[in-house]
């Protein structure tokens, strides 16, 4: 079916397109009889106004772009739900794009958002430096930019995150206090700011208890479940002694857990496993996973509020909001049968 335009209405009534446009927008300088004819003909032809064109006319598209590294885990979905809960009541819609952990795809997504003329962009990056020029360009064009979770380390932009360093430190400290001394770390790529922060928390917790840092216990890998399996496989093949694993995310921890269980390693009796993220994935595995649980929906709320703040007041200073996170102690590290314990450390 043909999309009816203002031009079609104008031709049907032998009027100019500008007259029809003004009649549809209830211009007071258009006669009432002309307005009624235009509105009646528009209904008869099935005309629907183009909201993008109308919004562009007034300098807004009422859309916000959201770019995430992946949509295979519940992490991004929870944050996006939080974003929508704030933006939808304000009349703003969300355009979602996935970078698939690829800086080139992320760049293309940023260009897409520019072409759509979104009013702001909320992004969790896949590489903290690859597209920094693009972020600066977008800011200079006047488009508000807000980062969540994965943030650029040295760029003046609004950000919302948790304290990756402190929460990792306290989680590893808990493992040590529960008797673990040979703790392996499955570390994400160092081009992710929170990967380096979590690795630093791990290292400093060891130092606090005078446990030597051992390079053979640190496995640098990607961020998928398969990467976690490969890391555990490597640890076992190297025959290095370890009694616990601290993984960058739940996905890596679950991959490692699956591999260890396939090799008949008892969890947590022989190897305790803990991680960071706190999505629903941590509760649907066996044993349930000890993790740093981030307030994902709140993270979405705050990111949306920050982008609204910059839209309404472009001169507003950039802000970094650090949210609290809690450590959920579950069966992957606890040898007793007690229920979930929450530690706010």
CSV table of C-alpha atoms in Angstrom, one decimal:
chain,number,residue,atom,x,y,z
A,1,UNK,CA,0.0,0.0,0.0
A,2,UNK,CA,1.3,3.4,-1.0
A,3,UNK,CA,2.3,5.7,1.9
A,4,UNK,CA,0.1,8.8,1.6
A,5,UNK,CA,2.0,12.1,1.8
A,6,UNK,CA,1.1,15.8,2.1
A,7,UNK,CA,1.7,16.0,-1.6
A,8,UNK,CA,-1.1,13.5,-2.3
A,9,UNK,CA,-3.5,15.5,-0.2
A,10,UNK,CA,-2.4,18.7,-2.0
A,11,UNK,CA,-3.0,17.2,-5.4
A,12,UNK,CA,-6.4,15.8,-4.4
A,13,UNK,CA,-7.5,19.3,-3.3
A,14,UNK,CA,-5.6,21.3,-5.8
A,15,UNK,CA,-3.8,23.1,-3.0
A,16,UNK,CA,-0.1,23.9,-2.4
A,17,UNK,CA,1.8,21.5,-0.2
A,18,UNK,CA,2.7,24.4,2.1
A,19,UNK,CA,-1.1,25.2,2.6
A,20,UNK,CA,-1.8,21.5,3.4
A,21,UNK,CA,1.1,21.4,5.8
A,22,UNK,CA,0.0,24.5,7.7
A,23,UNK,CA,-3.6,23.2,7.8
A,24,UNK,CA,-2.5,20.0,9.3
A,25,UNK,CA,-0.5,21.8,11.9
A,26,UNK,CA,-3.6,24.0,12.8
A,27,UNK,CA,-2.0,27.2,11.5
A,28,UNK,CA,-4.3,30.1,12.6
A,29,UNK,CA,-3.7,31.9,9.3
A,30,UNK,CA,-5.5,29.1,7.3
A,31,UNK,CA,-9.3,29.4,6.9
A,32,UNK,CA,-11.4,27.1,8.9
A,33,UNK,CA,-13.1,25.7,5.8
A,34,UNK,CA,-9.8,24.9,4.2
A,35,UNK,CA,-8.6,23.1,7.4
A,36,UNK,CA,-11.8,21.0,7.5
A,37,UNK,CA,-11.3,20.0,3.8
A,38,UNK,CA,-7.7,19.1,4.4
A,39,UNK,CA,-8.4,17.0,7.6
A,40,UNK,CA,-11.4,15.2,5.9
A,41,UNK,CA,-9.3,14.3,2.8
A,42,UNK,CA,-6.4,13.3,5.0
A,43,UNK,CA,-8.6,10.8,6.9
A,44,UNK,CA,-10.2,9.5,3.7
A,45,UNK,CA,-6.8,8.9,2.0
A,46,UNK,CA,-5.4,7.3,5.2
A,47,UNK,CA,-2.7,9.9,5.8
A,48,UNK,CA,-0.4,9.3,8.8
A,49,UNK,CA,2.1,12.1,9.7
A,50,UNK,CA,5.8,11.1,9.7
A,51,UNK,CA,6.9,11.7,13.4
A,52,UNK,CA,10.6,11.8,12.4
A,53,UNK,CA,10.0,14.6,9.8
A,54,UNK,CA,7.8,16.5,12.3
A,55,UNK,CA,10.3,16.2,15.1
A,56,UNK,CA,13.2,17.3,12.8
A,57,UNK,CA,11.2,20.3,11.9
A,58,UNK,CA,11.4,21.3,15.6
A,59,UNK,CA,15.0,20.3,16.1
A,60,UNK,CA,14.3,17.0,18.0
A,61,UNK,CA,13.7,13.4,17.0
A,62,UNK,CA,12.6,12.3,20.5
A,63,UNK,CA,14.9,9.2,20.2
A,64,UNK,CA,17.9,8.1,22.2
A,65,UNK,CA,20.5,5.7,20.8
A,66,UNK,CA,21.7,2.8,23.0
A,67,UNK,CA,24.8,0.9,22.0
A,68,UNK,CA,25.8,-2.3,23.9
A,69,UNK,CA,28.6,-4.8,23.3
A,70,UNK,CA,26.3,-7.8,23.2
A,71,UNK,CA,22.7,-9.0,23.8
A,72,UNK,CA,23.3,-12.7,24.4
A,73,UNK,CA,23.4,-12.3,28.2
A,74,UNK,CA,20.7,-10.6,30.4
A,75,UNK,CA,23.1,-7.8,31.4
A,76,UNK,CA,22.3,-5.4,28.6
A,77,UNK,CA,18.6,-6.3,28.6
A,78,UNK,CA,18.2,-5.3,32.2
A,79,UNK,CA,20.0,-2.0,31.8
A,80,UNK,CA,17.9,-1.2,28.7
A,81,UNK,CA,14.7,-1.9,30.6
A,82,UNK,CA,15.9,0.6,33.2
A,83,UNK,CA,16.6,3.2,30.4
A,84,UNK,CA,13.2,2.7,28.9
A,85,UNK,CA,11.4,3.1,32.2
A,86,UNK,CA,12.8,6.6,32.5
A,87,UNK,CA,12.6,7.7,28.9
A,88,UNK,CA,9.3,6.4,27.7
A,89,UNK,CA,7.2,8.5,30.1
A,90,UNK,CA,9.2,11.5,28.8
A,91,UNK,CA,8.0,10.7,25.2
A,92,UNK,CA,11.4,9.4,24.1
A,93,UNK,CA,11.9,6.2,22.3
A,94,UNK,CA,15.0,4.0,22.2
A,95,UNK,CA,17.0,2.8,19.2
A,96,UNK,CA,19.2,-0.2,20.2
A,97,UNK,CA,22.4,-1.4,18.4
A,98,UNK,CA,24.9,-4.1,19.2
A,99,UNK,CA,28.6,-3.7,18.6
A,100,UNK,CA,29.3,-7.4,19.0
A,101,UNK,CA,32.5,-6.6,20.8
A,102,UNK,CA,33.9,-5.1,17.6
A,103,UNK,CA,35.2,-1.5,17.5
A,104,UNK,CA,34.5,-1.2,13.8
A,105,UNK,CA,30.9,-2.2,14.3
A,106,UNK,CA,30.6,0.1,17.2
A,107,UNK,CA,31.8,3.0,15.0
A,108,UNK,CA,29.3,2.1,12.3
A,109,UNK,CA,26.6,2.1,15.0
A,110,UNK,CA,27.7,5.6,16.2
A,111,UNK,CA,27.5,6.8,12.6
A,112,UNK,CA,24.0,5.3,12.3
A,113,UNK,CA,22.9,7.1,15.4
A,114,UNK,CA,24.2,10.4,13.9
A,115,UNK,CA,22.3,9.8,10.7
A,116,UNK,CA,19.1,9.1,12.7
A,117,UNK,CA,19.8,12.4,14.5
A,118,UNK,CA,19.2,10.9,17.9
A,119,UNK,CA,18.9,13.4,20.7
A,120,UNK,CA,21.5,11.5,22.8
A,121,UNK,CA,23.5,8.3,23.0
A,122,UNK,CA,23.9,5.9,25.9
A,123,UNK,CA,26.8,3.4,25.3
A,124,UNK,CA,28.7,0.6,27.0
A,125,UNK,CA,31.9,0.5,24.9
A,126,UNK,CA,33.8,-2.5,23.6
A,127,UNK,CA,37.3,-0.9,23.6
A,128,UNK,CA,38.2,2.1,25.7
A,129,UNK,CA,40.4,3.9,23.2
A,130,UNK,CA,39.6,2.7,19.6
A,131,UNK,CA,36.7,5.1,19.0
A,132,UNK,CA,37.7,7.9,21.3
A,133,UNK,CA,37.9,10.3,18.3
A,134,UNK,CA,34.3,9.4,17.5
A,135,UNK,CA,33.1,10.1,21.0
A,136,UNK,CA,34.8,13.5,21.0
A,137,UNK,CA,33.3,14.3,17.5
A,138,UNK,CA,29.8,13.4,18.8
A,139,UNK,CA,30.2,15.6,21.8
A,140,UNK,CA,31.4,18.6,19.7
A,141,UNK,CA,28.4,18.1,17.5
A,142,UNK,CA,26.3,18.8,20.6
A,143,UNK,CA,24.9,15.3,21.0
A,144,UNK,CA,24.9,14.2,24.7
A,145,UNK,CA,26.9,11.1,25.4
A,146,UNK,CA,26.6,8.9,28.5
A,147,UNK,CA,28.6,5.8,29.2
A,148,UNK,CA,27.6,2.9,31.5
A,149,UNK,CA,29.5,-0.1,33.0
A,150,UNK,CA,32.3,-0.1,30.4
A,151,UNK,CA,33.6,3.4,30.4
A,152,UNK,CA,36.5,5.4,28.8
A,153,UNK,CA,39.2,5.9,31.4
A,154,UNK,CA,40.3,9.4,30.4
A,155,UNK,CA,37.4,11.1,28.6
A,156,UNK,CA,35.4,14.0,30.1
A,157,UNK,CA,31.9,12.5,29.7
A,158,UNK,CA,29.0,11.5,31.9
A,159,UNK,CA,29.3,8.0,33.3
A,160,UNK,CA,27.5,5.5,35.5
A,161,UNK,CA,29.4,2.6,37.0
A,162,UNK,CA,30.1,0.6,40.1
A,163,UNK,CA,33.4,0.6,42.0
A,164,UNK,CA,35.0,-2.3,40.1
A,165,UNK,CA,38.2,-2.1,42.1
A,166,UNK,CA,36.7,-2.1,45.6
A,167,UNK,CA,34.1,-4.8,45.0
A,168,UNK,CA,36.7,-7.1,43.4
A,169,UNK,CA,39.1,-6.5,46.3
A,170,UNK,CA,36.4,-7.4,48.8
A,171,UNK,CA,35.3,-10.5,46.9
A,172,UNK,CA,38.9,-11.8,46.7
A,173,UNK,CA,39.4,-10.9,50.3
A,174,UNK,CA,36.4,-13.1,51.2
A,175,UNK,CA,37.8,-16.0,49.2
A,176,UNK,CA,41.1,-15.6,51.2
A,177,UNK,CA,39.4,-15.4,54.6
A,178,UNK,CA,37.4,-18.5,53.7
A,179,UNK,CA,40.7,-20.4,53.4
A,180,UNK,CA,41.6,-20.1,49.7
A,181,UNK,CA,45.2,-19.2,49.0
A,182,UNK,CA,45.8,-20.2,45.3
A,183,UNK,CA,43.3,-18.0,43.6
A,184,UNK,CA,43.3,-17.9,39.8
A,185,UNK,CA,42.0,-14.8,37.9
A,186,UNK,CA,40.3,-15.1,34.5
A,187,UNK,CA,40.9,-11.6,33.3
A,188,UNK,CA,39.2,-9.8,30.4
A,189,UNK,CA,41.2,-7.8,27.8
A,190,UNK,CA,43.1,-4.9,29.3
A,191,UNK,CA,41.6,-2.5,26.8
A,192,UNK,CA,38.5,-2.6,29.0
A,193,UNK,CA,38.8,-0.2,31.9
A,194,UNK,CA,36.8,-2.3,34.3
A,195,UNK,CA,38.9,-5.3,33.5
A,196,UNK,CA,42.1,-3.5,34.7
A,197,UNK,CA,40.2,-2.2,37.8
A,198,UNK,CA,39.0,-5.7,38.7
A,199,UNK,CA,42.5,-7.2,38.1
A,200,UNK,CA,44.0,-4.5,40.4
A,201,UNK,CA,41.5,-5.3,43.1
A,202,UNK,CA,42.5,-9.0,42.8
A,203,UNK,CA,46.2,-8.2,43.0
A,204,UNK,CA,45.9,-5.8,46.0
A,205,UNK,CA,43.7,-8.3,48.0
A,206,UNK,CA,46.5,-10.9,47.6
A,207,UNK,CA,49.1,-8.3,48.7
A,208,UNK,CA,47.1,-7.4,51.8
A,209,UNK,CA,47.4,-11.0,53.0
A,210,UNK,CA,51.0,-11.4,51.8
A,211,UNK,CA,50.1,-13.9,49.2
A,212,UNK,CA,52.6,-13.7,46.3
A,213,UNK,CA,51.2,-12.7,42.9
A,214,UNK,CA,51.6,-15.6,40.5
A,215,UNK,CA,51.5,-14.9,36.8
A,216,UNK,CA,50.7,-18.5,36.1
A,217,UNK,CA,47.4,-18.0,37.9
A,218,UNK,CA,46.3,-15.1,35.7
A,219,UNK,CA,44.6,-16.1,32.4
A,220,UNK,CA,43.9,-13.2,30.0
A,221,UNK,CA,41.1,-14.1,27.6
A,222,UNK,CA,37.9,-12.8,26.0
A,223,UNK,CA,34.5,-12.4,27.6
A,224,UNK,CA,32.4,-15.4,26.5
A,225,UNK,CA,31.4,-18.7,28.1
A,226,UNK,CA,33.7,-20.5,25.7
A,227,UNK,CA,36.6,-18.3,26.8
A,228,UNK,CA,35.9,-19.3,30.4
A,229,UNK,CA,36.0,-23.0,29.4
A,230,UNK,CA,39.2,-22.5,27.6
A,231,UNK,CA,40.8,-20.7,30.6
A,232,UNK,CA,39.9,-23.6,33.0
A,233,UNK,CA,41.2,-26.1,30.5
A,234,UNK,CA,44.4,-24.2,30.3
A,235,UNK,CA,44.7,-24.1,34.1
A,236,UNK,CA,44.2,-27.8,34.4
A,237,UNK,CA,46.6,-28.6,31.5
A,238,UNK,CA,49.3,-26.4,33.1
A,239,UNK,CA,49.0,-28.5,36.3
A,240,UNK,CA,49.3,-25.3,38.3
A,241,UNK,CA,47.8,-25.6,41.8
A,242,UNK,CA,44.7,-23.5,42.4
A,243,UNK,CA,41.8,-23.7,44.9
A,244,UNK,CA,39.6,-20.8,43.6
A,245,UNK,CA,38.8,-18.8,40.5
A,246,UNK,CA,37.8,-15.1,40.4
A,247,UNK,CA,36.4,-14.4,36.9
A,248,UNK,CA,35.8,-11.0,35.3
A,249,UNK,CA,32.2,-11.8,34.5
A,250,UNK,CA,29.5,-14.4,35.2
A,251,UNK,CA,29.8,-15.7,31.6
A,252,UNK,CA,33.5,-16.5,32.1
A,253,UNK,CA,32.8,-18.1,35.5
A,254,UNK,CA,30.1,-20.3,34.2
A,255,UNK,CA,32.3,-21.4,31.3
A,256,UNK,CA,35.1,-22.3,33.8
A,257,UNK,CA,32.6,-24.0,36.1
A,258,UNK,CA,31.2,-26.2,33.2
A,259,UNK,CA,34.7,-27.3,32.3
A,260,UNK,CA,35.7,-28.1,35.8
A,261,UNK,CA,32.5,-30.1,36.4
A,262,UNK,CA,33.1,-32.1,33.2
A,263,UNK,CA,36.5,-32.9,34.6
A,264,UNK,CA,34.9,-34.1,37.9
A,265,UNK,CA,36.4,-31.2,39.9
A,266,UNK,CA,34.1,-30.6,42.9
A,267,UNK,CA,32.8,-27.1,43.4
A,268,UNK,CA,33.3,-25.5,45.9
A,269,UNK,CA,35.1,-28.3,47.9
A,270,UNK,CA,38.1,-28.4,45.5
A,271,UNK,CA,37.7,-25.1,43.6
A,272,UNK,CA,35.6,-22.1,44.7
A,273,UNK,CA,34.3,-19.9,41.9
A,274,UNK,CA,33.3,-16.2,42.1
A,275,UNK,CA,32.7,-13.5,39.6
A,276,UNK,CA,31.3,-10.1,38.7
A,277,UNK,CA,28.0,-9.0,37.1
A,278,UNK,CA,25.2,-10.5,39.0
A,279,UNK,CA,22.7,-11.3,36.2
A,280,UNK,CA,20.1,-13.9,36.5
A,281,UNK,CA,22.6,-16.3,35.0
A,282,UNK,CA,24.3,-16.6,38.4
A,283,UNK,CA,21.2,-18.1,39.9
A,284,UNK,CA,20.3,-20.7,37.2
A,285,UNK,CA,23.5,-22.6,37.2
A,286,UNK,CA,24.4,-25.5,39.6
A,287,UNK,CA,25.9,-24.7,42.0
A,288,UNK,CA,24.6,-21.1,42.1
A,289,UNK,CA,27.3,-18.5,41.6
A,290,UNK,CA,28.9,-16.2,44.1
A,291,UNK,CA,29.1,-12.8,42.4
A,292,UNK,CA,29.2,-9.1,42.7
A,293,UNK,CA,25.6,-8.1,41.8
A,294,UNK,CA,25.4,-4.8,40.0
A,295,UNK,CA,22.1,-2.8,40.2
A,296,UNK,CA,21.5,-3.1,36.5
A,297,UNK,CA,18.1,-1.6,36.3
A,298,UNK,CA,19.2,1.3,38.4
A,299,UNK,CA,22.2,1.7,36.2
A,300,UNK,CA,19.8,2.2,33.3
A,301,UNK,CA,17.7,4.7,35.3
A,302,UNK,CA,20.7,6.8,36.1
A,303,UNK,CA,22.1,6.7,32.5
A,304,UNK,CA,18.8,7.8,31.2
A,305,UNK,CA,18.5,10.6,33.8
A,306,UNK,CA,22.1,11.8,32.9
A,307,UNK,CA,21.2,12.0,29.2
A,308,UNK,CA,18.0,13.8,29.9
A,309,UNK,CA,20.0,16.3,32.1
A,310,UNK,CA,22.3,17.1,29.1
A,311,UNK,CA,19.4,17.4,26.6
A,312,UNK,CA,17.6,19.8,28.8
A,313,UNK,CA,20.7,21.8,29.9
A,314,UNK,CA,23.5,21.3,27.4
A,315,UNK,CA,25.9,23.4,29.5
A,316,UNK,CA,25.4,21.0,32.5
A,317,UNK,CA,28.7,19.6,33.7
A,318,UNK,CA,29.5,16.0,33.0
A,319,UNK,CA,29.0,13.8,36.0
A,320,UNK,CA,30.2,10.3,37.1
A,321,UNK,CA,27.7,8.4,39.2
A,322,UNK,CA,29.1,5.4,41.2
A,323,UNK,CA,26.4,3.0,42.2
A,324,UNK,CA,26.6,0.6,45.1
A,325,UNK,CA,26.8,-3.2,44.4
A,326,UNK,CA,26.5,-6.1,46.8
A,327,UNK,CA,28.3,-9.4,47.0
A,328,UNK,CA,26.0,-12.4,46.8
A,329,UNK,CA,27.6,-15.4,48.5
A,330,UNK,CA,26.3,-18.6,47.1
A,331,UNK,CA,27.1,-22.3,46.8
A,332,UNK,CA,30.0,-21.9,44.3
A,333,UNK,CA,32.1,-20.6,47.2
A,334,UNK,CA,30.3,-21.6,50.4
A,335,UNK,CA,30.8,-25.1,51.7
A,336,UNK,CA,27.8,-25.1,54.0
A,337,UNK,CA,24.2,-25.3,52.8
A,338,UNK,CA,23.1,-22.0,54.1
A,339,UNK,CA,20.9,-19.8,51.8
A,340,UNK,CA,22.2,-16.8,49.8
A,341,UNK,CA,24.0,-14.3,51.9
A,342,UNK,CA,24.4,-10.7,50.9
A,343,UNK,CA,27.4,-8.7,51.9
A,344,UNK,CA,27.6,-5.0,51.4
A,345,UNK,CA,31.3,-4.3,51.6
